[in-house]
Amino acid sequence: MASGIRDKVAILGMGCARFGERWNDDAEQLMVEAYVEAMADAGIEPSQIDAAWQSVGFDAMNVGPSGIPAAIALRLPNCAVTKVENYCASGTEAFRGAVYAVASGAADIALAVGVEKLKDTGYGGLPVRTRGTMFDMIGVVGSAPGNFAQLASAYQAKHGIAPDDLKRAMAHVSVKSHANGAKNPKAHLRKPVDIETVMNAPMIAAPLGLYDCCGVSDGAAVAIVTTPEIARSLGKTDLVTVKALQLAVSNGWELQGAGWDGSYLHTTRIAAAKAYKEAGISDPGSQVSLMEVHDCFSITELVTMEDLAISREGQGWKDVLDGRFDADGKNPCQIDGGLKCFGHPIGASGIRMIYENYLQLLGRAGDRQVAGTPTFGLSHNLGGMPNQNVAAIAIVGLEGA
């Protein structure tokens, strides 16, 4: 029986470009910005990289469908470079490729780079991803805000929550993330907002208002991984290791209408259960020190707290209002500002989330460093719509935890 990859792979170095409207920089320059930081952190030469994975969500409008752009931009040593895409989970998918290569012994040192120049696509909001021209002729999936607004409505109806209570809980999610993002020099949006501004913002898809939706941004992030033994041979002492990497993909069950009620993310629950087992976590609410979850919309973050078994089902909105996920709460969430403040350059987001957990675990997050000594950091990506999606979870932690 498979035992997983817990503690078989260590993070040697990470880097993250400044996210935002990077009109004067192309995708290659964003990758280089993150790569230079990661390589300095890792303390290695390019010739030591055995393989790489590159994630891009909109390859047709960005860098194309191959690994060539990363190989050229980063001057990689003619090694294997694999381009991956798995909706909004693409960044974690690239990280998974690099980690699995090291865990299997196929590579000593591997790199994952995620990048997206989403502003150049002209989208004014989070776009609905196509499944190809032929599918789009028959498979109408609606808008992203519309689909996730239905998640909010179903959650509210199932648990008998007053509309004003849910609206205020969602607003708290956004206010909290903006307060965190204001402390992060790499975030796109760095202005705090108050709860009344969020509550009274223009409606996008009821009950989701403007501040319930994440923005569009450009960005890149890089992770370099190796074995703990090699990391120590390179002089690393305080190691952050990979505890679990899990993906769950919809198989059509949610679409059949015979069980799923639309109030939660089925795949997130499956991926979380597998990830906790792999990481040896039995009580997530007590053991997970901090989280970066896929807050494409504020309701997604709120519902995800229950799908990750951090909150009890139907109680997540109360935990939000009680401040449990605030920077000084029991389980800080989006301590870097999340998608709300970074935007969502699809190929980069997953690695950006791991980057924040990595910094926090090593005590290197500056003004936004959480109190105490974090042990496990969890990141979560959700690609697609509530009724058909890809859920990815990465758990990293201090060696020996």
CSV table of N, CA and C in Angstrom, one decimal, residues 15 38 40 68 89 109-110 134 182 200-201 287 308 315 321 329 367:
chain,number,residue,atom,x,y,z
A,15,GLY,N,11.0,31.6,-4.3
A,15,GLY,CA,11.0,33.0,-4.7
A,15,GLY,C,9.6,33.3,-5.2
A,38,ALA,N,14.7,32.6,-5.6
A,38,ALA,CA,14.7,31.2,-5.2
A,38,ALA,C,16.1,30.6,-5.3
A,40,ALA,N,19.0,32.2,-5.0
A,40,ALA,CA,19.8,32.8,-3.9
A,40,ALA,C,19.4,32.1,-2.6
A,68,ILE,N,9.4,25.2,-23.1
A,68,ILE,CA,10.5,26.0,-23.7
A,68,ILE,C,10.7,27.4,-23.1
A,89,ALA,N,-5.7,24.8,-10.1
A,89,ALA,CA,-4.7,24.0,-9.3
A,89,ALA,C,-3.4,23.8,-10.0
A,109,ILE,N,17.6,17.4,-7.6
A,109,ILE,CA,17.1,18.7,-7.4
A,109,ILE,C,16.1,19.1,-8.5
A,110,ALA,N,14.9,19.5,-8.2
A,110,ALA,CA,13.9,19.8,-9.2
A,110,ALA,C,13.3,21.2,-8.9
A,134,MET,N,-14.9,22.5,-29.1
A,134,MET,CA,-16.0,21.6,-29.4
A,134,MET,C,-16.9,21.4,-28.1
A,182,ALA,N,-2.2,44.4,3.3
A,182,ALA,CA,-1.6,45.7,3.4
A,182,ALA,C,-0.2,45.7,3.9
A,200,ASN,N,-21.6,47.3,1.5
A,200,ASN,CA,-22.3,48.2,0.6
A,200,ASN,C,-21.7,48.3,-0.8
A,201,ALA,N,-20.8,47.4,-1.1
A,201,ALA,CA,-20.2,47.5,-2.4
A,201,ALA,C,-21.2,47.0,-3.5
A,287,GLN,N,-4.0,21.1,14.8
A,287,GLN,CA,-2.6,20.9,14.4
A,287,GLN,C,-2.2,21.8,13.2
A,308,LEU,N,-12.3,21.5,4.9
A,308,LEU,CA,-11.0,21.0,5.4
A,308,LEU,C,-11.1,20.5,6.8
A,315,GLN,N,-20.9,25.6,10.8
A,315,GLN,CA,-20.4,26.5,11.9
A,315,GLN,C,-19.3,27.4,11.4
A,321,LEU,N,-16.8,35.0,12.0
A,321,LEU,CA,-17.1,36.2,12.7
A,321,LEU,C,-16.5,36.2,14.1
A,329,GLY,N,-5.8,34.9,15.2
A,329,GLY,CA,-6.7,33.9,15.5
A,329,GLY,C,-6.1,32.5,15.7
A,367,ASP,N,6.7,41.7,8.8
A,367,ASP,CA,5.6,42.4,9.6
A,367,ASP,C,4.4,41.5,9.7
